[in-house]
PDB file of C-alpha atoms in Angstrom:
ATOM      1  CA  UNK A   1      42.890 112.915  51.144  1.00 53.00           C
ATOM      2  CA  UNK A   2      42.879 115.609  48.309  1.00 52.00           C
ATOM      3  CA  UNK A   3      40.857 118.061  46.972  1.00 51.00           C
ATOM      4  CA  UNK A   4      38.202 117.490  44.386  1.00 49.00           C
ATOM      5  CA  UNK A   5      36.643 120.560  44.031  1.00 50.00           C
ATOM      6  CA  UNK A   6      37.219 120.064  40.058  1.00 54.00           C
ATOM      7  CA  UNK A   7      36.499 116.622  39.523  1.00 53.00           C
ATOM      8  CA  UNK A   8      33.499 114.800  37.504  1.00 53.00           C
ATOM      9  CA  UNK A   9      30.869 114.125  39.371  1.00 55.00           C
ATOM     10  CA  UNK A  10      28.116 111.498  38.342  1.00 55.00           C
ATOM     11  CA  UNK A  11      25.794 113.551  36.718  1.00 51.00           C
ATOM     12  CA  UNK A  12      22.497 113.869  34.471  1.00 51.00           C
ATOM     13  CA  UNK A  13      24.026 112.709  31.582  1.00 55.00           C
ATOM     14  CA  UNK A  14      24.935 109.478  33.687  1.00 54.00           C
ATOM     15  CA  UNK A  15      21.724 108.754  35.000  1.00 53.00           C
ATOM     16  CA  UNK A  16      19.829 109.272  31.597  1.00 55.00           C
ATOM     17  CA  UNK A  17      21.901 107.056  29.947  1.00 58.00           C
ATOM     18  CA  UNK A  18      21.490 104.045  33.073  1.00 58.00           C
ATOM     19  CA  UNK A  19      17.828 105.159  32.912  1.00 53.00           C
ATOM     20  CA  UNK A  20      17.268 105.033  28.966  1.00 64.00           C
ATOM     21  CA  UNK A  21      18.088 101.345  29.349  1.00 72.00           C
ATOM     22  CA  UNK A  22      14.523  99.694  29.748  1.00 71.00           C
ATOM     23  CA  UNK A  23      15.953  97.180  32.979  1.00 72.00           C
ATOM     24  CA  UNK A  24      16.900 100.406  34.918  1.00 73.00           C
ATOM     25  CA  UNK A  25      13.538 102.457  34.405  1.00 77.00           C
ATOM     26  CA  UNK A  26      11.697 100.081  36.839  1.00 79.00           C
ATOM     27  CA  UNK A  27      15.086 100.578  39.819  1.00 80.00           C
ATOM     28  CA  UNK A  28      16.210 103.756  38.910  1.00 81.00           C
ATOM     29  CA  UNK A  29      14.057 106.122  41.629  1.00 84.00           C
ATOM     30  CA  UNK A  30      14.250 103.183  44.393  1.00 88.00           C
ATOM     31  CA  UNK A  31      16.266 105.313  47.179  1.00 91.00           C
ATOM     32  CA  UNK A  32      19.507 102.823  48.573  1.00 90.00           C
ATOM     33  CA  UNK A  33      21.852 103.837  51.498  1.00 93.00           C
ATOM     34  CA  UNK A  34      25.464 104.281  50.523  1.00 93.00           C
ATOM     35  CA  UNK A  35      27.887 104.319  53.389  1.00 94.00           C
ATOM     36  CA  UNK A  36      31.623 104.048  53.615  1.00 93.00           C
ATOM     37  CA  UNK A  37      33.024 102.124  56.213  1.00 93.00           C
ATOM     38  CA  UNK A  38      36.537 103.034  57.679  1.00 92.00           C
ATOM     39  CA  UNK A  39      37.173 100.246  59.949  1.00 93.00           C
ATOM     40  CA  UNK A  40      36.306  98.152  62.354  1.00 93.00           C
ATOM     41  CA  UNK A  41      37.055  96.375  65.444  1.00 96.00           C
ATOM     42  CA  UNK A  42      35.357  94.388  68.421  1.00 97.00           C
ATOM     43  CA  UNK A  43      34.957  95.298  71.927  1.00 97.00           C
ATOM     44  CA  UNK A  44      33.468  93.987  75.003  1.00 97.00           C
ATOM     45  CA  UNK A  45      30.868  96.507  76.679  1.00 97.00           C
ATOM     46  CA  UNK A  46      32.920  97.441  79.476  1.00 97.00           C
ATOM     47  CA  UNK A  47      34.994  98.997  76.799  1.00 97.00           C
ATOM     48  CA  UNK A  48      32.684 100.602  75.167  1.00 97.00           C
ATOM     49  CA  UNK A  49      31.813 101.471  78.601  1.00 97.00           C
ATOM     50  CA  UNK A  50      34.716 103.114  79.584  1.00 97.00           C
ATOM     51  CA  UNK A  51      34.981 105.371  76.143  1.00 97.00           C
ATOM     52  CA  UNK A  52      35.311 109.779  77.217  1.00 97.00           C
ATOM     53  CA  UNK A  53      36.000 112.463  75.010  1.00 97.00           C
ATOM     54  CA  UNK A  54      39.665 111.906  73.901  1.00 97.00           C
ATOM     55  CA  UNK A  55      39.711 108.242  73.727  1.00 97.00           C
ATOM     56  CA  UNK A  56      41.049 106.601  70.746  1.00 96.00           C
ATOM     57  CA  UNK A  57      39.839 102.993  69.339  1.00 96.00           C
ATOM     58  CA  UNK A  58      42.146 100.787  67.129  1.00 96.00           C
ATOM     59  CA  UNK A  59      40.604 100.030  63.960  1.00 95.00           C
ATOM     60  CA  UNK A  60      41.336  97.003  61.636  1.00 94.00           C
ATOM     61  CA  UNK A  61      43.215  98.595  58.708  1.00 93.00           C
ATOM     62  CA  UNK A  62      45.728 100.932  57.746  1.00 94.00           C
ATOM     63  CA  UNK A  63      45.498 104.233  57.079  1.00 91.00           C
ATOM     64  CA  UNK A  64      46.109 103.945  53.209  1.00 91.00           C
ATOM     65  CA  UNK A  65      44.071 101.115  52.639  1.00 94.00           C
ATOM     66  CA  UNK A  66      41.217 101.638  50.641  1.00 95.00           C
ATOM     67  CA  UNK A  67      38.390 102.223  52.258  1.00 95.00           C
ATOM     68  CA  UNK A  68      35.006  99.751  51.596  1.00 94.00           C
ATOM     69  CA  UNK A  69      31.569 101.771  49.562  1.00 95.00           C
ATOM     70  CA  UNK A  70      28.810 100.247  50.875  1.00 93.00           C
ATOM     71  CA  UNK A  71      24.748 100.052  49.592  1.00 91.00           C
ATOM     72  CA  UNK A  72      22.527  98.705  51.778  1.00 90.00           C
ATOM     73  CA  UNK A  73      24.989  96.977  53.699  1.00 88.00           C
ATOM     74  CA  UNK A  74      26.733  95.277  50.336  1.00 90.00           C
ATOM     75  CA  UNK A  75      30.200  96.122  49.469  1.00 92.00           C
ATOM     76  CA  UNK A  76      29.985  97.369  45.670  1.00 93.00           C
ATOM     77  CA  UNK A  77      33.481  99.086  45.776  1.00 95.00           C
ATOM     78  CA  UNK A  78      36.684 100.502  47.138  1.00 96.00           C
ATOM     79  CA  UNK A  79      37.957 103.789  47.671  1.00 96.00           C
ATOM     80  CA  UNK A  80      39.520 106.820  49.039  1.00 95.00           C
ATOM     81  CA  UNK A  81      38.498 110.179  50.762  1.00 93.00           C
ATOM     82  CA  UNK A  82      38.566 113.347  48.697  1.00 94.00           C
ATOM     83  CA  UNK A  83      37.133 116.927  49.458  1.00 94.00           C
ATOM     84  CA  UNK A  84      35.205 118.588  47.578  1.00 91.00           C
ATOM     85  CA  UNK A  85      34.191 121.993  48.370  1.00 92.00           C
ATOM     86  CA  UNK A  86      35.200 121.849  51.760  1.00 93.00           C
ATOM     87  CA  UNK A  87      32.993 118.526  52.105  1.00 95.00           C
ATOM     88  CA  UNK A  88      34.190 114.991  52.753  1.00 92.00           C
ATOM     89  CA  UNK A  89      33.975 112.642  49.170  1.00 93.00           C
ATOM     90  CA  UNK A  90      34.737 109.261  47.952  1.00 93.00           C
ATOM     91  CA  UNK A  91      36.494 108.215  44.758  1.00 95.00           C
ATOM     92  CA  UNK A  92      36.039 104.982  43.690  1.00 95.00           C
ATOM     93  CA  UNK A  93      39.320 103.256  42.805  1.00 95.00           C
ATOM     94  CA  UNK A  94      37.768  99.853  42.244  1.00 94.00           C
ATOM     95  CA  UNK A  95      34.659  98.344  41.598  1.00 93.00           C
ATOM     96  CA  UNK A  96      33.384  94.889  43.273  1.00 89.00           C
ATOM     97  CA  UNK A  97      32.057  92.045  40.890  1.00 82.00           C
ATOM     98  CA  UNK A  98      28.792  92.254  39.879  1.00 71.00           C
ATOM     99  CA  UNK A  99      27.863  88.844  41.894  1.00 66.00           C
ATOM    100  CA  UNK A 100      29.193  90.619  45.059  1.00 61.00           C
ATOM    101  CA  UNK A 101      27.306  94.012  44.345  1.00 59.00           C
ATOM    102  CA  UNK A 102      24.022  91.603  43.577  1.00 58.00           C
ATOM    103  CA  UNK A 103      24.719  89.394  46.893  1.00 59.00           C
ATOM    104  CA  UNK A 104      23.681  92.429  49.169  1.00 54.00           C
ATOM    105  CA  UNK A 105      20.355  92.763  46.750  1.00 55.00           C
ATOM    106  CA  UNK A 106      19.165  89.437  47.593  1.00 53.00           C
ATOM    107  CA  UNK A 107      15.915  89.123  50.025  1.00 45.00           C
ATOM    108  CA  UNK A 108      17.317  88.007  53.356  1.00 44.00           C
ATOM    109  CA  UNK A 109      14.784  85.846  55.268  1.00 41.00           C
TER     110      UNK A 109
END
């Protein structure tokens, strides 16, 4: 993890530019959740269950994997925890392919 306080954020300038194209206008103010996802791992419910202050639960990865950026459940890119201002960040190191950011758009029925 380091400290971001300095770096670029995405800005105005960013968003006018995505929203000056005419395909954007129409998306552009449609609110999406972004999450990051650490880990993950599966447990029965006993274990869950059986969890107290202090326990600890093994997660799927290592600790300097890249972690996945999600938007409405789809993965759209990879990356790593920053601070910035005394707040927990993500910079993206990698982006997904468009079909994969697109997949998680999709209508599911």
């Amino acid at each position: 993890m380091s400290d971001m306080s300095e770096a670029p954020r995405i800005g105005e300038d960013a968003v006018g530019r995505m929203t000056n194209n005419r395909q954007f206008k129409l998306l552009a103010d449609i609110p999406v959740r972004m999450s990051v996802e650490v880990g993950s791992t599966s447990l029965r419910l006993a274990e869950v269950m059986d969890l107290a202050e202090g326990s600890i639960v093994e997660l799927d990865r290592q600790a300097d994997d890249l972690l996945d950026i999600m938007v409405n459940g789809a993965l759209i890119a990879k990356g790593e925890v920053v601070t910035v201002n005394g707040r927990y960040g993500i910079r993206i190191i990698d982006i997904a392919a468009t079909e994969n950011r697109l997949a998680g758009i999709e209508r599911r029925g």
